[in-house]
CSV table of C-alpha atoms in Angstrom, one decimal:
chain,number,residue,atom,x,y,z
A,1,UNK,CA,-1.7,-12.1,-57.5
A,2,UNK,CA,-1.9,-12.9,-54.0
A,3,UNK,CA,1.5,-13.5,-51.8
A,4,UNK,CA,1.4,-16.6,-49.8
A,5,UNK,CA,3.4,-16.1,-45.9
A,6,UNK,CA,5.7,-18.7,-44.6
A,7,UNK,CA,4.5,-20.4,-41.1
A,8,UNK,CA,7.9,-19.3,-40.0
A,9,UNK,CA,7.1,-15.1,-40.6
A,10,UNK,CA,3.7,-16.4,-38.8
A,11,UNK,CA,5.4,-17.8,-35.9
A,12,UNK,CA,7.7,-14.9,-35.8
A,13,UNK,CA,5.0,-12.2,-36.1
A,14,UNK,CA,3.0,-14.2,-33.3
A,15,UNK,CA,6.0,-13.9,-30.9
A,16,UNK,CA,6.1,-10.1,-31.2
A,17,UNK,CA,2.9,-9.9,-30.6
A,18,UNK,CA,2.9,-12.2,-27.8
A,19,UNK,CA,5.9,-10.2,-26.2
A,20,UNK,CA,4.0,-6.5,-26.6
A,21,UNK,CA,1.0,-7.9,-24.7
A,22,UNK,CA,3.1,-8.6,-22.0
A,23,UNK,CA,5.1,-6.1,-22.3
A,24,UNK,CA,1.8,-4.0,-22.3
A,25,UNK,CA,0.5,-6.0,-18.9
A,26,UNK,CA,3.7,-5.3,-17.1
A,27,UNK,CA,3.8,-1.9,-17.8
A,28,UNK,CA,0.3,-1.9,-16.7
A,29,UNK,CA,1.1,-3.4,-13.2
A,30,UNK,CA,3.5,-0.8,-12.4
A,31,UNK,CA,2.2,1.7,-10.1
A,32,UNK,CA,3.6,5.2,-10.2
A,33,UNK,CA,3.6,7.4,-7.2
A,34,UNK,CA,5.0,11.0,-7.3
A,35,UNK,CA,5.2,13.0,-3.8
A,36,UNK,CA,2.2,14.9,-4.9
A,37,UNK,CA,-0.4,12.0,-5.2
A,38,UNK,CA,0.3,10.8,-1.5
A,39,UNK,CA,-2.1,13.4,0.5
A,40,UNK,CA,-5.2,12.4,-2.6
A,41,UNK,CA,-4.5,8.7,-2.3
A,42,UNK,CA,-4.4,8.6,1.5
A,43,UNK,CA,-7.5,10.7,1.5
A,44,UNK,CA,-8.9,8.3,-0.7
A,45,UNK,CA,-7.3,4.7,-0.3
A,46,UNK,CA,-5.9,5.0,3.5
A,47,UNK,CA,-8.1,2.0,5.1
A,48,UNK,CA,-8.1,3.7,8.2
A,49,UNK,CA,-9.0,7.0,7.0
A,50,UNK,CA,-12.0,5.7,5.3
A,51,UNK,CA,-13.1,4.1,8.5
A,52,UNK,CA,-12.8,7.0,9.8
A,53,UNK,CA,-15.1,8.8,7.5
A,54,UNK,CA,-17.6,6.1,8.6
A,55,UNK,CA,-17.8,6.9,11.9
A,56,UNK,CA,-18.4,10.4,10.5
A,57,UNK,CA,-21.1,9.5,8.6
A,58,UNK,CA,-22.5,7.4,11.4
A,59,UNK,CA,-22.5,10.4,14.1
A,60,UNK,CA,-24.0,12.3,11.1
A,61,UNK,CA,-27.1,9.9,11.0
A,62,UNK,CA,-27.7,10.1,15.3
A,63,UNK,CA,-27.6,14.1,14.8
A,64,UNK,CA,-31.1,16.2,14.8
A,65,UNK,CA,-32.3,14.0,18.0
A,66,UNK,CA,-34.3,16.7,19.6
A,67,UNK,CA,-37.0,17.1,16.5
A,68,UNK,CA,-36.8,13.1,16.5
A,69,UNK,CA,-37.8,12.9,20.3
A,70,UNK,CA,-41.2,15.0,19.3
A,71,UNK,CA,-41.8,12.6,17.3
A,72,UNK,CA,-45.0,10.3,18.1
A,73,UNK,CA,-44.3,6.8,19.2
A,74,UNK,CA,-47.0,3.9,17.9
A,75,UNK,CA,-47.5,0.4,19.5
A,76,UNK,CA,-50.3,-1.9,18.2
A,77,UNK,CA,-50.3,-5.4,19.6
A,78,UNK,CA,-53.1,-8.3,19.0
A,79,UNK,CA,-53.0,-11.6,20.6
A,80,UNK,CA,-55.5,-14.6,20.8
A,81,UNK,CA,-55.8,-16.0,24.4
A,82,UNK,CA,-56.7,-19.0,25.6
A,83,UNK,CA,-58.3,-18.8,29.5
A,84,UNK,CA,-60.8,-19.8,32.6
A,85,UNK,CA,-61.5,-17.6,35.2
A,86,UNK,CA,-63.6,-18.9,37.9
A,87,UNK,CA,-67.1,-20.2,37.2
A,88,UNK,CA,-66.5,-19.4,33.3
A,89,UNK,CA,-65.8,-22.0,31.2
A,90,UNK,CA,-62.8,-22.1,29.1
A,91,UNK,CA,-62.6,-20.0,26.3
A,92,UNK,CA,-60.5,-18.0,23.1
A,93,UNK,CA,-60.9,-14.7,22.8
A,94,UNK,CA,-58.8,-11.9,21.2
A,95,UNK,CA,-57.6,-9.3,22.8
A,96,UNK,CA,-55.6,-6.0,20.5
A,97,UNK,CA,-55.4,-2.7,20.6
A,98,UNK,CA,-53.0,0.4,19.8
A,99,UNK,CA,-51.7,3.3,21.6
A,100,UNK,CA,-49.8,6.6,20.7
A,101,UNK,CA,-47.4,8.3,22.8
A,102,UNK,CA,-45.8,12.2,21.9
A,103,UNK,CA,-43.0,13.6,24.0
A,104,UNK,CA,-44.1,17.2,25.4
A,105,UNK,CA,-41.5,18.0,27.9
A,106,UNK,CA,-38.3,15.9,29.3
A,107,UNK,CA,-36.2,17.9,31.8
A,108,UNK,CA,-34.3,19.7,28.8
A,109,UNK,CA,-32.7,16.2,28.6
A,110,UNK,CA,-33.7,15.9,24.9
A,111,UNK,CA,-31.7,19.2,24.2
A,112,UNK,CA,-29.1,18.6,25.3
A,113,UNK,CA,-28.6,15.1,23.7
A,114,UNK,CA,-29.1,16.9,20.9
A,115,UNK,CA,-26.0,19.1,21.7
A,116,UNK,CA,-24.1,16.3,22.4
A,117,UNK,CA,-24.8,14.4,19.4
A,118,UNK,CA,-23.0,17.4,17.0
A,119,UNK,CA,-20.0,17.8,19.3
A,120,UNK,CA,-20.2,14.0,18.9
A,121,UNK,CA,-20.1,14.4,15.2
A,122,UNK,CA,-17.9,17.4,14.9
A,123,UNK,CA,-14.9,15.5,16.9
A,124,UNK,CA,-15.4,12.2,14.9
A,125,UNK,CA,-14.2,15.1,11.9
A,126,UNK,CA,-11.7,16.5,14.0
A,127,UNK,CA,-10.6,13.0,14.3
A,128,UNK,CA,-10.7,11.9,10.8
A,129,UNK,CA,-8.5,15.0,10.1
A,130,UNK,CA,-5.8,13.5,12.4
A,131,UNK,CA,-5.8,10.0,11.5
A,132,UNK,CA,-5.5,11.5,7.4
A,133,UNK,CA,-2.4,13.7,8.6
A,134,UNK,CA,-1.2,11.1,11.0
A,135,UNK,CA,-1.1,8.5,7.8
A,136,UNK,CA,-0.1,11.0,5.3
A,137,UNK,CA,2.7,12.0,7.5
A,138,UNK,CA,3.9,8.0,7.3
A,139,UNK,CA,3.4,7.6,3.7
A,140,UNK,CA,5.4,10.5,3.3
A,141,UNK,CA,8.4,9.2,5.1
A,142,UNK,CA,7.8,5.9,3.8
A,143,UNK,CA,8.4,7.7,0.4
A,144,UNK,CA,11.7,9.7,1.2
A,145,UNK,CA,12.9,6.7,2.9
A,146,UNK,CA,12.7,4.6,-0.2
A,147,UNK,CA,14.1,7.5,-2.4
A,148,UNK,CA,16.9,7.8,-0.2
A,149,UNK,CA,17.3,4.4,-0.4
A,150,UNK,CA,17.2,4.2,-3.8
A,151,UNK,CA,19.6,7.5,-4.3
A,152,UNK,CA,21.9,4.9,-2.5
A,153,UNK,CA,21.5,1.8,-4.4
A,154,UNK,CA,23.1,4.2,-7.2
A,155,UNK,CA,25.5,5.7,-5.1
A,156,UNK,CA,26.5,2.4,-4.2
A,157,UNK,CA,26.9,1.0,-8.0
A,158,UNK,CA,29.1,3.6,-9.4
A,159,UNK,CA,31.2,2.8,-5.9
A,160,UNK,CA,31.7,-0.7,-7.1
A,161,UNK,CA,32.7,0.2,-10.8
A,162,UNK,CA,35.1,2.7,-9.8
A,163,UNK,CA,36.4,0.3,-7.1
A,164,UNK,CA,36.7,-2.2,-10.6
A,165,UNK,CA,38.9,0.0,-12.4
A,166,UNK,CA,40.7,0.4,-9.0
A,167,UNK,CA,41.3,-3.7,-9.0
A,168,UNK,CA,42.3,-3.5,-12.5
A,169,UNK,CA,44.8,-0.3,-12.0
A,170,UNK,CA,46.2,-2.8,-9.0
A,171,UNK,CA,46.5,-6.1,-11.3
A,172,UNK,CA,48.8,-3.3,-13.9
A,173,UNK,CA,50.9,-2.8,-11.0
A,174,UNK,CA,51.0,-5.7,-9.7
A,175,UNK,CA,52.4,-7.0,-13.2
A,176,UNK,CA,54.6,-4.2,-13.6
A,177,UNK,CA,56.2,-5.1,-10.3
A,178,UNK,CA,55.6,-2.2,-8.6
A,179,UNK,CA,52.5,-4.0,-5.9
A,180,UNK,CA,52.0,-7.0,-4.4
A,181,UNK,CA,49.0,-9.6,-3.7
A,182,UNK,CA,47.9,-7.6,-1.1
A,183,UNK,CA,46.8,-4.6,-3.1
A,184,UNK,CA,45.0,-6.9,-5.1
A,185,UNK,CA,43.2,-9.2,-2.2
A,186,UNK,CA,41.9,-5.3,-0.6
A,187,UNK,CA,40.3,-4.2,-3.5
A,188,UNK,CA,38.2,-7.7,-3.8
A,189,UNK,CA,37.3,-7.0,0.1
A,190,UNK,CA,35.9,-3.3,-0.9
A,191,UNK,CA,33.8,-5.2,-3.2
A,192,UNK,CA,32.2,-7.7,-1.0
A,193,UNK,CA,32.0,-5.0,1.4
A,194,UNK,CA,29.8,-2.8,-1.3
A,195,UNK,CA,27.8,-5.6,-2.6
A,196,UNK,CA,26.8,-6.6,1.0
A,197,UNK,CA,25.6,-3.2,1.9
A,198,UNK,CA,23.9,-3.0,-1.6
A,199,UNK,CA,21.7,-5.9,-0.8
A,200,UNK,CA,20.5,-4.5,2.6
A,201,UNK,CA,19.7,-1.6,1.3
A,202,UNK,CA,17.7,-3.2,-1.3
A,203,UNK,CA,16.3,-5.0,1.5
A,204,UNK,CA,15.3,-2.3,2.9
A,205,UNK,CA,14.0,0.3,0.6
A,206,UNK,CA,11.7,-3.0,-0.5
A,207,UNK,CA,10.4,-2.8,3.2
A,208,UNK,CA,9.3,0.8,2.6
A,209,UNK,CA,7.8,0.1,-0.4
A,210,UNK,CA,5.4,-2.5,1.4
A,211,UNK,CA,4.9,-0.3,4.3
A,212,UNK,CA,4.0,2.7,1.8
A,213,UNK,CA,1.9,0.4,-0.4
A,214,UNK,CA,-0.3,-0.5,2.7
A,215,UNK,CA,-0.7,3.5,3.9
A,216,UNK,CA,-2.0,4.0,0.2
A,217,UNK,CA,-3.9,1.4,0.1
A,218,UNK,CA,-2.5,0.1,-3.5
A,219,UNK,CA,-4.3,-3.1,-4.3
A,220,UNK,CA,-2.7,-6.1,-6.7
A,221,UNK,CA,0.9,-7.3,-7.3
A,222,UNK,CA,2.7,-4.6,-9.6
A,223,UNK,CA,5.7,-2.7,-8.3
A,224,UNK,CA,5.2,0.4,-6.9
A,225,UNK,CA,7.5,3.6,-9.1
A,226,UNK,CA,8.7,6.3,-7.2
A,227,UNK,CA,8.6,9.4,-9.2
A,228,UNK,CA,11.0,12.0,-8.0
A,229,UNK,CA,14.4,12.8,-6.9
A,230,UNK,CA,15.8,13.2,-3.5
A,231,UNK,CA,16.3,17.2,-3.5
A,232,UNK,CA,15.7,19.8,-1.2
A,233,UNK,CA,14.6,23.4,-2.0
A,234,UNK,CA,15.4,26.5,-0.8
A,235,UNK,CA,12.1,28.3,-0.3
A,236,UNK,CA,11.0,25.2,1.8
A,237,UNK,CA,10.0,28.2,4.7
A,238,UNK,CA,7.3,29.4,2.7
A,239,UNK,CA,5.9,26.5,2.7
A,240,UNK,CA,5.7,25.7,6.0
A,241,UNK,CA,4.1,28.8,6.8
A,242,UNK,CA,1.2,28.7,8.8
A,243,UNK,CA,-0.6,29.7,12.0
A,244,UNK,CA,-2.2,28.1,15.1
A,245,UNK,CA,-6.1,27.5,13.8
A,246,UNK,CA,-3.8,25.1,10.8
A,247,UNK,CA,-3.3,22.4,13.4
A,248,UNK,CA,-6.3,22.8,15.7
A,249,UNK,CA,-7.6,19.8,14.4
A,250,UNK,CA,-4.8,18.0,16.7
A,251,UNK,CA,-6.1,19.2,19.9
A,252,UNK,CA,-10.1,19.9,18.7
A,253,UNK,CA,-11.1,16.1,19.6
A,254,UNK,CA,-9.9,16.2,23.3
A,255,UNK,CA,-11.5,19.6,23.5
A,256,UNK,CA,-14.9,18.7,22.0
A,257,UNK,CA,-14.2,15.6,24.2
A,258,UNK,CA,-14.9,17.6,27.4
A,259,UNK,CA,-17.8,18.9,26.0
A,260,UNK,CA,-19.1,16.2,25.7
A,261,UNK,CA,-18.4,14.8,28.9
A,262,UNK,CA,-19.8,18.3,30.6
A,263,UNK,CA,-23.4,18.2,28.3
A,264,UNK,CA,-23.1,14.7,29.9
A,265,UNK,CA,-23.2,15.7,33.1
A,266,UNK,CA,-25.8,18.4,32.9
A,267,UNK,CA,-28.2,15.9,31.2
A,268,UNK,CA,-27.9,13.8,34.6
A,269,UNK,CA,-28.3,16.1,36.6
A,270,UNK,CA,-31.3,17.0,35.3
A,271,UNK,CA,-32.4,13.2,35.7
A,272,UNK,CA,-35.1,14.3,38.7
A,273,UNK,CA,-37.0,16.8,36.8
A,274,UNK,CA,-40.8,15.6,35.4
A,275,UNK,CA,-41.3,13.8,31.7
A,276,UNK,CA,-44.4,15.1,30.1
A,277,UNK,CA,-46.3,12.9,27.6
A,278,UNK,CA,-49.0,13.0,25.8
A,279,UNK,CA,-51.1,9.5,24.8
A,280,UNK,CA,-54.1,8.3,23.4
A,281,UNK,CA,-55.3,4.6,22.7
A,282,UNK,CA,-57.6,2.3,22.0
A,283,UNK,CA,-57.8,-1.3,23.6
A,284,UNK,CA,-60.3,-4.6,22.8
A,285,UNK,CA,-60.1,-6.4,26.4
A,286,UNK,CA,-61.2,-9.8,26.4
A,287,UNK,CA,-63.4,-11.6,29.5
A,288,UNK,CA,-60.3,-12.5,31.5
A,289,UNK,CA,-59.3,-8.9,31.6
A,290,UNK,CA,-63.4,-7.9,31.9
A,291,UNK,CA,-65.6,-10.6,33.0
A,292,UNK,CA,-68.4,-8.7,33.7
A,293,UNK,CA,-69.3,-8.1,30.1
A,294,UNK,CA,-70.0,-10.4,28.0
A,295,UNK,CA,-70.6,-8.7,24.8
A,296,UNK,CA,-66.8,-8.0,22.7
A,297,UNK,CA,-68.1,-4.1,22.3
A,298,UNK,CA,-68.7,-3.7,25.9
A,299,UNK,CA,-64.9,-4.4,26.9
A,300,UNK,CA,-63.5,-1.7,24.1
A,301,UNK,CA,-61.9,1.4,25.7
A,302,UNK,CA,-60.3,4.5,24.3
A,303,UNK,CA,-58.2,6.9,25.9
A,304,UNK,CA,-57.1,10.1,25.5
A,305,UNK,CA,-54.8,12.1,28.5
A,306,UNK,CA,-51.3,13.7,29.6
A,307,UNK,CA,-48.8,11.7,31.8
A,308,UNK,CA,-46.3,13.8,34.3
A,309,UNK,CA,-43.5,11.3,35.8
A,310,UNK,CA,-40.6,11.8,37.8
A,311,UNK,CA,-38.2,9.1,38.5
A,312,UNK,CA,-36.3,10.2,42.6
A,313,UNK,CA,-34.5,6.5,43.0
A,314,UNK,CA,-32.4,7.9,40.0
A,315,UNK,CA,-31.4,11.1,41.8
A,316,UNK,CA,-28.5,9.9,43.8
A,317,UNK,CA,-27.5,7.7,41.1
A,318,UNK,CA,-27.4,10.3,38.4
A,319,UNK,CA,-25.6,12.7,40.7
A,320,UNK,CA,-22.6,10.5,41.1
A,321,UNK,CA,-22.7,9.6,37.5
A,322,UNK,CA,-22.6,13.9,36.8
A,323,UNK,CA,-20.3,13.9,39.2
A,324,UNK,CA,-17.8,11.5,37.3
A,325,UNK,CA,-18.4,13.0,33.9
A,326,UNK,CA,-17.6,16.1,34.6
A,327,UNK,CA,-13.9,14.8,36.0
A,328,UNK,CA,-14.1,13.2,32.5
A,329,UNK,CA,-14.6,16.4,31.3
A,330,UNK,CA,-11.7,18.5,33.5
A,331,UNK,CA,-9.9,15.4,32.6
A,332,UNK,CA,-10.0,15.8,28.8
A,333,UNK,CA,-9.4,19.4,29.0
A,334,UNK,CA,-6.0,18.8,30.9
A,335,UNK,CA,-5.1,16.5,27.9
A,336,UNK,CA,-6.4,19.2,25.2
A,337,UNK,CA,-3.8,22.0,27.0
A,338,UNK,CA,-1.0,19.4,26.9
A,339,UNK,CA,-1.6,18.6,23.4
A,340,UNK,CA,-1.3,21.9,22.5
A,341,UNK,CA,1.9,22.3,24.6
A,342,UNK,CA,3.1,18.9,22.9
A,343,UNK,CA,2.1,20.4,18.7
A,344,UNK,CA,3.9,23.9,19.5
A,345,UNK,CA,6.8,22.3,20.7
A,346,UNK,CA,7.6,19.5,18.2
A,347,UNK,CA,6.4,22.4,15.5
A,348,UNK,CA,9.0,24.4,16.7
A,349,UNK,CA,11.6,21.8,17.1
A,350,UNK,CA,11.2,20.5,13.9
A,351,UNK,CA,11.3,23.8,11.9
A,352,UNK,CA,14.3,24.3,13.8
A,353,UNK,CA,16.2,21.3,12.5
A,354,UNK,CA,15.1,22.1,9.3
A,355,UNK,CA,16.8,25.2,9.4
A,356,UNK,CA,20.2,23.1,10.5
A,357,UNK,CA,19.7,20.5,7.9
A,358,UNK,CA,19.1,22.8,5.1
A,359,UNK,CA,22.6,25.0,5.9
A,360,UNK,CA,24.0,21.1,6.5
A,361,UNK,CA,23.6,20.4,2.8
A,362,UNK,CA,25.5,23.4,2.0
A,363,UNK,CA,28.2,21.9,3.8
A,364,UNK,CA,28.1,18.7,2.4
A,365,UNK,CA,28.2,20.2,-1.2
A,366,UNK,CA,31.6,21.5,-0.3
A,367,UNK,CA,32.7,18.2,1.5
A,368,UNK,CA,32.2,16.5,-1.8
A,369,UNK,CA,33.9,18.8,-3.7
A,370,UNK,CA,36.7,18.3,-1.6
A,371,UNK,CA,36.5,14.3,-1.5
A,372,UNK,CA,36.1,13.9,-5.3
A,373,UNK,CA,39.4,16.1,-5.4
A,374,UNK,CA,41.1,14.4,-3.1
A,375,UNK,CA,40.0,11.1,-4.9
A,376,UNK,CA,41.0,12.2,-7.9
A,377,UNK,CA,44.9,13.8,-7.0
A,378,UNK,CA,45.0,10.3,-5.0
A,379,UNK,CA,43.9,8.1,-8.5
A,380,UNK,CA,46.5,10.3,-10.6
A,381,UNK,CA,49.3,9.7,-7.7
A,382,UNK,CA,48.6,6.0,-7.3
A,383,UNK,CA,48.7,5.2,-11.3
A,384,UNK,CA,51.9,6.9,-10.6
A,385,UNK,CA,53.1,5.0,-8.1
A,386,UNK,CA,53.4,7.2,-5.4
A,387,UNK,CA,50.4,6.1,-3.6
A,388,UNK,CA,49.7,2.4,-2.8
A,389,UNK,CA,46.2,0.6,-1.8
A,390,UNK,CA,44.8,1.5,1.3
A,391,UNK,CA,45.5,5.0,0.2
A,392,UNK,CA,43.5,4.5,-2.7
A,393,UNK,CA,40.6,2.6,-0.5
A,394,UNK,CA,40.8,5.5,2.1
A,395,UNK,CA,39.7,8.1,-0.8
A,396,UNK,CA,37.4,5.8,-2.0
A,397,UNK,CA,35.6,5.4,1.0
A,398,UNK,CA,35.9,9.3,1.6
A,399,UNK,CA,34.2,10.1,-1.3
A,400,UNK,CA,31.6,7.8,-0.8
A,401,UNK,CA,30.9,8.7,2.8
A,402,UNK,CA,30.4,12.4,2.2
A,403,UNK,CA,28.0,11.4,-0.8
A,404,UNK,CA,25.7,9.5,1.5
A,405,UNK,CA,26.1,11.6,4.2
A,406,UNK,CA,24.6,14.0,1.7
A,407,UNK,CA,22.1,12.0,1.2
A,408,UNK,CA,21.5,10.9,4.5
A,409,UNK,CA,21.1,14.9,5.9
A,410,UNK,CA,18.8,15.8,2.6
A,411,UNK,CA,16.5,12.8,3.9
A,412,UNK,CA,16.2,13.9,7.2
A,413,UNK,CA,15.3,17.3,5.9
A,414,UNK,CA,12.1,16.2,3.8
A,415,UNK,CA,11.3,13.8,6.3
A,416,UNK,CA,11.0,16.6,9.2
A,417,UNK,CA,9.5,18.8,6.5
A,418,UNK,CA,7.2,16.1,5.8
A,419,UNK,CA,5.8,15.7,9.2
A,420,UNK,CA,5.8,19.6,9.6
A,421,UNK,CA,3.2,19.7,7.0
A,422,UNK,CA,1.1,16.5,8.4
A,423,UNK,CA,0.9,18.2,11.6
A,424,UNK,CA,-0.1,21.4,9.9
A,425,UNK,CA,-2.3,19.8,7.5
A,426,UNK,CA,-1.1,19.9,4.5
């Protein structure tokens, strides 16, 4: 026998079904990002790191000039013209033809374009090495930034609720007799106080959510989920370990830059010395170009020979233009020692704040310690009486100061650890 279902079960099964689909699409929209996906999804979403690996690509397609330049070069052309030369009368003829030329010799300049082109090509990597690390190294603090941020948001919750039972501890006493208004009227302050800085730091950690969506390169509207807590471990020197070749790749573009600049220079310099060509063609002349014959296979001509040119007017010219590159080129070296100078010293800098920051959060473990006892023996002695408000505020406020300045000096730490690694390239 077969059951019959009410429209209303149909109705009500159709409305769970409606709310799992979208339950289903939101959860689809979310985008989780733990610390360890942020060097893959720059590497492969960063916008600017992919242009970068363009321009690799592009200096990779130029390279291997010096077997292209041997290369023979073809040129056929055809025309009709339409002409009178003196007594003739006037007349169209065609006129075509078709020549090859082959590079034999050119001064060495062919070489070392050749050169230049894969120090071209090897800095574009160097560069595309730094531009990942630079944008790594802003994702990741775009990341700890909006964990802190969100470590606070909590922080700043349970503040409020215990500053709650604090109002409602004051409205007892105040009934009892044993407070006034006033205690009352300071604990509703605290919590305009709390909810204000609550919404700017929502406010802001929503900021480094955009600015870390962007440096991934996260497409669509779904919110972005931080996976991860804001901690700090204490083999973090391990780590960090590393020697000078790991961030070469920050000074190897100003270095390969005066290379460049150098092979430059040598190439014009050698701008006098001979080009050596070989060419052969063949060419249908028509009776402007030969009058004398009137037959089309009498004005046909083939050729077959070696060329040797020198160009002197470009002498001068290309000596002042060596001369310039290789300033360019003393130039970029400058910049490539300084950058080196600049790495080693922020490196060393950094690692040593690191080492103050992580012996920091020791310190602030033991200041909490201290604050949450204080709050409490302060609680216990203002249900009592002995205490009155502001007493009460004060631990409140100590309690939650050392907590975020816990936070505050564990964010700093993975922060300067984070731009350690970018610049070590990791």
């Amino acid at each position: 026998m077969k059951r019959r279902i009410s429209w209303r079960r149909l109705l009500s099964l159709s409305t769970i079904g409606v709310v799992c689909i979208s339950a289903q699409a939101l959860a689809q929209t979310k985008v989780q990002v733990r610390f360890e996906d942020l060097k893959s999804l720059v590497e492969s979403k960063n916008a600017l790191v992919q242009a970068k690996a363009k321009e690799l690509q592009a200096a990779a397609i130029r390279e291997n000039s010096l077997g292209r330049s041997f290369l023979p070069s073809a040129e056929i052309f055809a025309g009709q013209e339409l002409f009178a030369k003196g007594p003739l009368s006037a007349r169209a003829q065609p006129v075509f033809g078709a020549e090859v030329r082959m590079n034999l010799y050119n001064g060495g300049r062919d070489q070392l374009e050749d050169q230049r082109s894969k120090l071209i090509r090897e800095r574009k990597r160097f560069e595309g090495e730094r531009v990942s690390a630079e944008e790594l190294g802003k994702a990741r603090e775009a990341y700890w930034n909006a964990i802190y941020l969100r470590e606070l948001i909590g922080l700043l919750e349970e503040a409020r609720k215990n500053n709650v039972e604090n109002l409602r501890a004051a409205e007892r006493r105040i009934r009892g007799g044993v407070a006034t208004e006033s205690d009352r009227v300071e604990f509703e302050m605290q919590e305009i106080d709390l909810k204000r800085e609550r919404e700017k730091s929502e406010l802001e950690r929503n900021n480094q959510l955009r600015v870390l969506r962007v440096v991934l390169g996260l497409e669509g509207d779904g919110d972005v989920e931080l996976r991860g807590d804001l901690t700090h471990e204490h083999d973090w020197e391990t780590s960090i370990a590393h020697t000078e070749t790991d961030h070469a790749f920050l000074v190897k573009p100003a270095e390969l830059h005066a290379q460049e600049a150098e092979t430059a220079a040598t190439a014009r310099r050698r701008s006098w010395r001979p080009r050596i060509d070989a060419f052969a063609g063949f060419h249908q002349f028509n009776q402007r170009e030969e009058p004398e014959f009137t037959e089309a296979r009498d004005r046909q001509e083939s050729v077959l020979g070696f060329r040797l040119s020198m160009n002197f007017s470009d002498q001068i010219g290309g000596n002042r233009e060596a001369s310039s590159l290789s300033m360019e080129a003393n130039s970029a070296r400058e910049e490539a020692r300084y950058a080196h100078q600049e790495v080693e010293a922020h490196l060393h800098g950094e690692i040593a704040e690191l080492r103050l920051l992580h012996n920091q959060v020791h310190e602030a473990d033991e200041n909490i310690k201290r604050a949450e006892r204080y709050y409490r023996l302060t609680r216990s002695e203002y249900d009592r009486g002995v205490k009155n408000s502001p007493d009460m505020l004060g631990a409140t406020e100590k309690l939650v100061a050392m907590r975020k300045k816990r936070l505050e000096i564990v964010r700093e730490f993975q922060v300067s650890k984070s731009h350690v690694l970018s610049k070590i390239g990791r």
